[in-house]
mmCIF file of C-alpha atoms in Angstrom:
data_model
loop_
_atom_site.group_PDB
_atom_site.id
_atom_site.type_symbol
_atom_site.label_atom_id
_atom_site.label_comp_id
_atom_site.label_asym_id
_atom_site.label_seq_id
_atom_site.Cartn_x
_atom_site.Cartn_y
_atom_site.Cartn_z
ATOM 1 C CA GLY T 1 59.666 94.052 39.426
ATOM 2 C CA ASN T 2 62.750 92.010 40.165
ATOM 3 C CA SER T 3 63.310 89.026 37.896
ATOM 4 C CA VAL T 4 65.804 86.673 36.308
ATOM 5 C CA THR T 5 65.760 85.448 32.717
ATOM 6 C CA GLN T 6 67.931 82.572 31.587
ATOM 7 C CA MET T 7 68.281 80.715 28.340
ATOM 8 C CA GLU T 8 65.845 77.926 27.806
ATOM 9 C CA GLY T 9 67.032 74.400 27.556
ATOM 10 C CA PRO T 10 67.681 71.694 27.204
ATOM 11 C CA VAL T 11 71.280 72.318 26.253
ATOM 12 C CA THR T 12 73.071 69.257 24.907
ATOM 13 C CA LEU T 13 76.866 69.204 24.565
ATOM 14 C CA SER T 14 79.573 66.643 24.080
ATOM 15 C CA GLU T 15 82.075 65.997 26.844
ATOM 16 C CA GLU T 16 84.946 68.534 26.899
ATOM 17 C CA ALA T 17 82.900 71.150 25.031
ATOM 18 C CA PHE T 18 82.742 74.794 26.148
ATOM 19 C CA LEU T 19 79.615 75.779 28.045
ATOM 20 C CA THR T 20 77.803 79.093 28.247
ATOM 21 C CA ILE T 21 74.404 79.528 29.888
ATOM 22 C CA ASN T 22 73.104 83.067 29.537
ATOM 23 C CA CYS T 23 71.442 84.906 32.400
ATOM 24 C CA THR T 24 70.162 88.467 32.636
ATOM 25 C CA TYR T 25 68.417 90.162 35.515
ATOM 26 C CA THR T 26 66.157 93.069 36.345
ATOM 27 C CA ALA T 27 66.447 94.516 39.816
ATOM 28 C CA THR T 28 65.848 97.657 41.822
ATOM 29 C CA GLY T 29 69.056 98.322 43.669
ATOM 30 C CA TYR T 30 72.212 96.242 43.669
ATOM 31 C CA PRO T 31 71.508 92.548 43.962
ATOM 32 C CA SER T 32 73.745 89.655 44.800
ATOM 33 C CA LEU T 33 73.782 87.076 42.025
ATOM 34 C CA PHE T 34 73.927 83.306 42.269
ATOM 35 C CA TRP T 35 74.086 80.128 40.244
ATOM 36 C CA TYR T 36 72.516 77.073 41.836
ATOM 37 C CA VAL T 37 72.682 73.522 40.475
ATOM 38 C CA GLN T 38 70.129 70.757 40.948
ATOM 39 C CA TYR T 39 71.190 67.189 40.227
ATOM 40 C CA PRO T 40 68.486 64.624 39.440
ATOM 41 C CA GLY T 41 66.328 63.867 42.470
ATOM 42 C CA GLU T 42 68.168 66.280 44.714
ATOM 43 C CA GLY T 43 67.725 69.742 46.207
ATOM 44 C CA LEU T 44 69.598 72.883 45.212
ATOM 45 C CA GLN T 45 73.304 73.404 45.731
ATOM 46 C CA LEU T 46 74.965 76.792 45.568
ATOM 47 C CA LEU T 47 77.488 76.656 42.726
ATOM 48 C CA LEU T 48 78.894 80.184 42.872
ATOM 49 C CA LYS T 49 77.965 83.748 43.731
ATOM 50 C CA ALA T 50 79.000 87.365 43.220
ATOM 51 C CA THR T 51 77.942 90.230 45.433
ATOM 52 C CA LYS T 52 79.014 93.345 43.530
ATOM 53 C CA ALA T 53 79.718 94.564 40.028
ATOM 54 C CA ASP T 54 82.752 93.064 38.268
ATOM 55 C CA ASP T 55 83.074 90.312 40.875
ATOM 56 C CA LYS T 56 83.789 86.887 39.433
ATOM 57 C CA GLY T 57 82.374 83.843 41.154
ATOM 58 C CA SER T 58 84.031 80.493 40.500
ATOM 59 C CA ASN T 59 83.737 76.900 41.647
ATOM 60 C CA LYS T 60 84.427 73.435 40.185
ATOM 61 C CA GLY T 61 85.662 74.967 36.927
ATOM 62 C CA PHE T 62 82.543 77.097 36.486
ATOM 63 C CA GLU T 63 82.791 80.889 36.344
ATOM 64 C CA ALA T 64 80.412 83.835 36.130
ATOM 65 C CA THR T 65 81.130 87.577 36.147
ATOM 66 C CA TYR T 66 78.708 90.167 37.525
ATOM 67 C CA ARG T 67 78.215 92.661 34.666
ATOM 68 C CA LYS T 68 76.244 95.661 35.870
ATOM 69 C CA GLU T 69 76.362 97.454 32.521
ATOM 70 C CA THR T 70 74.658 94.569 30.723
ATOM 71 C CA THR T 71 72.764 93.274 33.806
ATOM 72 C CA SER T 72 74.134 89.822 33.104
ATOM 73 C CA PHE T 73 75.697 86.906 34.970
ATOM 74 C CA HIS T 74 76.470 84.270 32.335
ATOM 75 C CA LEU T 75 77.732 80.871 33.489
ATOM 76 C CA GLU T 76 80.753 79.400 31.677
ATOM 77 C CA LYS T 77 82.906 76.300 31.860
ATOM 78 C CA GLY T 78 85.806 75.526 29.596
ATOM 79 C CA SER T 79 85.441 71.742 29.423
ATOM 80 C CA VAL T 80 82.269 70.045 30.615
ATOM 81 C CA GLN T 81 82.011 66.509 31.960
ATOM 82 C CA VAL T 82 79.178 63.996 31.943
ATOM 83 C CA SER T 83 78.857 64.582 35.695
ATOM 84 C CA ASP T 84 77.897 68.224 35.012
ATOM 85 C CA SER T 85 74.532 67.065 33.655
ATOM 86 C CA ALA T 86 71.961 68.817 35.851
ATOM 87 C CA VAL T 87 69.574 71.775 35.937
ATOM 88 C CA TYR T 88 71.213 75.164 36.502
ATOM 89 C CA PHE T 89 69.370 78.104 38.059
ATOM 90 C CA CYS T 90 70.419 81.723 37.919
ATOM 91 C CA ALA T 91 69.128 83.723 40.883
ATOM 92 C CA LEU T 92 69.314 87.049 42.681
ATOM 93 C CA SER T 93 68.802 88.428 46.159
ATOM 94 C CA LEU T 94 68.445 92.088 46.989
ATOM 95 C CA ASN T 95 69.464 92.136 50.614
ATOM 96 C CA ARG T 96 71.105 89.825 53.055
ATOM 97 C CA ASP T 97 68.508 87.382 54.387
ATOM 98 C CA ASP T 98 66.152 88.407 51.611
ATOM 99 C CA LYS T 99 64.212 85.958 49.481
ATOM 100 C CA ILE T 100 65.971 84.496 46.474
ATOM 101 C CA ILE T 101 64.385 85.068 43.061
ATOM 102 C CA PHE T 102 65.132 82.269 40.618
ATOM 103 C CA GLY T 103 65.074 81.912 36.879
ATOM 104 C CA LYS T 104 63.219 78.989 35.334
ATOM 105 C CA GLY T 105 66.320 76.841 35.063
ATOM 106 C CA THR T 106 68.333 75.406 32.174
ATOM 107 C CA ARG T 107 68.662 71.653 31.812
ATOM 108 C CA LEU T 108 72.132 70.570 30.678
ATOM 109 C CA HIS T 109 72.864 67.186 29.090
ATOM 110 C CA ILE T 110 76.467 66.174 28.521
ATOM 111 C CA LEU T 111 77.052 63.284 26.130
ATOM 112 C CA PRO T 112 80.082 61.017 26.569
ATOM 113 C CA ASP A 1 77.707 68.504 60.591
ATOM 114 C CA ALA A 2 74.299 67.688 59.189
ATOM 115 C CA GLY A 3 73.038 70.033 56.565
ATOM 116 C CA VAL A 4 69.420 71.041 56.111
ATOM 117 C CA THR A 5 67.100 68.078 56.578
ATOM 118 C CA GLN A 6 63.468 67.743 55.537
ATOM 119 C CA SER A 7 60.759 65.213 56.195
ATOM 120 C CA PRO A 8 59.032 63.381 54.741
ATOM 121 C CA THR A 9 60.809 62.871 51.411
ATOM 122 C CA HIS A 10 57.607 62.041 49.541
ATOM 123 C CA LEU A 11 53.936 62.491 50.325
ATOM 124 C CA ILE A 12 50.677 61.714 48.554
ATOM 125 C CA LYS A 13 47.474 63.508 49.558
ATOM 126 C CA THR A 14 44.026 64.053 48.077
ATOM 127 C CA ARG A 15 42.315 67.329 47.280
ATOM 128 C CA GLY A 16 40.948 69.122 50.320
ATOM 129 C CA GLN A 17 43.293 67.477 52.783
ATOM 130 C CA GLN A 18 45.878 69.243 54.918
ATOM 131 C CA VAL A 19 49.614 68.575 54.999
ATOM 132 C CA THR A 20 52.534 69.449 57.287
ATOM 133 C CA LEU A 21 56.115 69.440 56.089
ATOM 134 C CA ARG A 22 59.116 69.705 58.413
ATOM 135 C CA CYS A 23 62.565 71.229 58.175
ATOM 136 C CA SER A 24 65.615 71.241 60.425
ATOM 137 C CA PRO A 25 68.126 73.947 59.585
ATOM 138 C CA LYS A 26 71.855 73.588 59.272
ATOM 139 C CA SER A 27 73.653 73.799 62.608
ATOM 140 C CA GLY A 28 74.202 77.426 63.613
ATOM 141 C CA HIS A 29 71.481 78.786 61.329
ATOM 142 C CA ASP A 30 68.550 80.746 62.733
ATOM 143 C CA THR A 31 66.532 81.651 59.636
ATOM 144 C CA VAL A 32 64.383 79.291 57.589
ATOM 145 C CA SER A 33 62.845 79.994 54.192
ATOM 146 C CA TRP A 34 60.386 77.849 52.256
ATOM 147 C CA TYR A 35 60.109 77.582 48.483
ATOM 148 C CA GLN A 36 57.737 75.787 46.127
ATOM 149 C CA GLN A 37 59.192 74.301 42.937
ATOM 150 C CA ALA A 38 56.640 73.172 40.394
ATOM 151 C CA LEU A 39 57.750 70.668 37.775
ATOM 152 C CA GLY A 40 60.034 72.286 35.219
ATOM 153 C CA GLN A 41 60.059 75.639 37.006
ATOM 154 C CA GLY A 42 62.363 77.554 39.303
ATOM 155 C CA PRO A 43 61.634 77.698 43.027
ATOM 156 C CA GLN A 44 59.144 80.327 44.193
ATOM 157 C CA PHE A 45 59.514 81.952 47.608
ATOM 158 C CA ILE A 46 56.688 81.156 50.041
ATOM 159 C CA PHE A 47 57.813 82.740 53.322
ATOM 160 C CA GLN A 48 60.687 83.153 55.746
ATOM 161 C CA TYR A 49 60.854 82.671 59.513
ATOM 162 C CA TYR A 50 63.204 84.286 61.986
ATOM 163 C CA GLU A 51 62.891 84.382 65.765
ATOM 164 C CA GLU A 52 59.709 82.306 65.497
ATOM 165 C CA GLU A 53 57.949 84.947 63.410
ATOM 166 C CA GLU A 54 57.165 85.292 59.733
ATOM 167 C CA ARG A 55 59.544 87.933 58.444
ATOM 168 C CA GLN A 56 58.746 87.930 54.719
ATOM 169 C CA ARG A 57 56.036 86.411 52.594
ATOM 170 C CA GLY A 58 55.765 85.734 48.903
ATOM 171 C CA ASN A 59 52.653 85.709 46.763
ATOM 172 C CA PHE A 60 50.977 82.641 48.243
ATOM 173 C CA PRO A 61 47.447 82.371 49.671
ATOM 174 C CA ASP A 62 46.669 82.093 53.363
ATOM 175 C CA ARG A 63 46.216 78.343 52.931
ATOM 176 C CA PHE A 64 49.992 78.268 53.266
ATOM 177 C CA SER A 65 51.120 78.870 56.818
ATOM 178 C CA GLY A 66 54.166 78.121 58.854
ATOM 179 C CA HIS A 67 55.779 77.973 62.207
ATOM 180 C CA GLN A 68 59.254 78.166 63.647
ATOM 181 C CA PHE A 69 60.189 76.526 66.928
ATOM 182 C CA PRO A 70 62.670 77.705 69.570
ATOM 183 C CA ASN A 71 65.270 75.260 68.211
ATOM 184 C CA TYR A 72 64.915 77.025 64.806
ATOM 185 C CA SER A 73 63.259 74.075 63.088
ATOM 186 C CA SER A 74 60.216 74.911 61.017
ATOM 187 C CA GLU A 75 56.970 73.535 59.647
ATOM 188 C CA LEU A 76 55.059 74.385 56.504
ATOM 189 C CA ASN A 77 51.314 73.728 56.599
ATOM 190 C CA VAL A 78 49.055 73.718 53.583
ATOM 191 C CA ASN A 79 45.287 73.525 54.066
ATOM 192 C CA ALA A 80 42.567 72.611 51.572
ATOM 193 C CA LEU A 81 45.022 71.098 49.127
ATOM 194 C CA LEU A 82 44.544 71.720 45.411
ATOM 195 C CA LEU A 83 45.915 69.704 42.518
ATOM 196 C CA GLY A 84 48.134 72.692 41.719
ATOM 197 C CA ASP A 85 49.885 72.360 45.072
ATOM 198 C CA SER A 86 51.718 69.313 43.719
ATOM 199 C CA ALA A 87 55.374 70.338 43.749
ATOM 200 C CA LEU A 88 58.753 69.930 45.381
ATOM 201 C CA TYR A 89 58.861 71.961 48.597
ATOM 202 C CA LEU A 90 62.306 73.180 49.498
ATOM 203 C CA CYS A 91 63.505 74.475 52.807
ATOM 204 C CA ALA A 92 66.553 76.725 53.024
ATOM 205 C CA SER A 93 68.400 77.912 56.090
ATOM 206 C CA SER A 94 70.772 80.780 56.698
ATOM 207 C CA SER A 95 72.390 82.706 59.499
ATOM 208 C CA THR A 96 71.350 86.282 60.105
ATOM 209 C CA TYR A 97 74.854 87.122 61.203
ATOM 210 C CA GLY A 98 76.747 84.858 58.855
ATOM 211 C CA GLY A 99 76.035 86.284 55.448
ATOM 212 C CA GLU A 100 73.395 85.815 52.840
ATOM 213 C CA THR A 101 74.051 82.335 51.506
ATOM 214 C CA GLN A 102 71.027 80.083 51.877
ATOM 215 C CA TYR A 103 71.599 76.329 52.085
ATOM 216 C CA PHE A 104 68.862 74.130 50.691
ATOM 217 C CA GLY A 105 67.551 70.799 51.871
ATOM 218 C CA PRO A 106 66.691 67.891 49.546
ATOM 219 C CA GLY A 107 63.028 68.812 49.512
ATOM 220 C CA THR A 108 59.690 67.097 50.062
ATOM 221 C CA ARG A 109 57.862 65.982 46.945
ATOM 222 C CA LEU A 110 54.105 66.418 47.403
ATOM 223 C CA LEU A 111 51.601 64.853 45.041
ATOM 224 C CA VAL A 112 47.968 65.886 45.341
ATOM 225 C CA LEU A 113 45.461 63.548 43.686
#
């Protein structure tokens, strides 16, 4: 079936460190890929997305590249801030308007 | 422009009771999806409504039902509540003609005692 696997957390980094959160997927067909972020006590916010192979999604200094050959969509940021502390979800959708399939989430703690 | 809104924000019920959660989609959106997020887990798709009909359904029992109104707002009903129904319930809206991005509301946190 279709699924998303992401690295387990929590991930703890110091401010200004480089961030990578790994995400791989299994899908029939050609999914769109997403990263959502959930700040404490809040709902989900779309962070970035990519709809086809080799696309790079980017937002707020975060980037992720759709790698079809490795079925991956790793999230990266060059210099994290305390305000980036949140839970990050990798997700996929097979068709427009289709349900979104989420990974289990990775909790990120950034220390000042 | 108001985003997706949900009510109530928190709810406490006891086993066996019934609950109704409400969602108003983002302006211009006609499709509403509901997700259940258990503590420490990713959201799980419950069902999706479009044109007042259930268009897709995830792997949830019939105790979970929904409705969409002509103004595109939606309700999620859960009957015969179980302790395991305790979760954050998220509503997401999207536009059938505007692309695939779903916008999420802040959620309703349900505690079943």
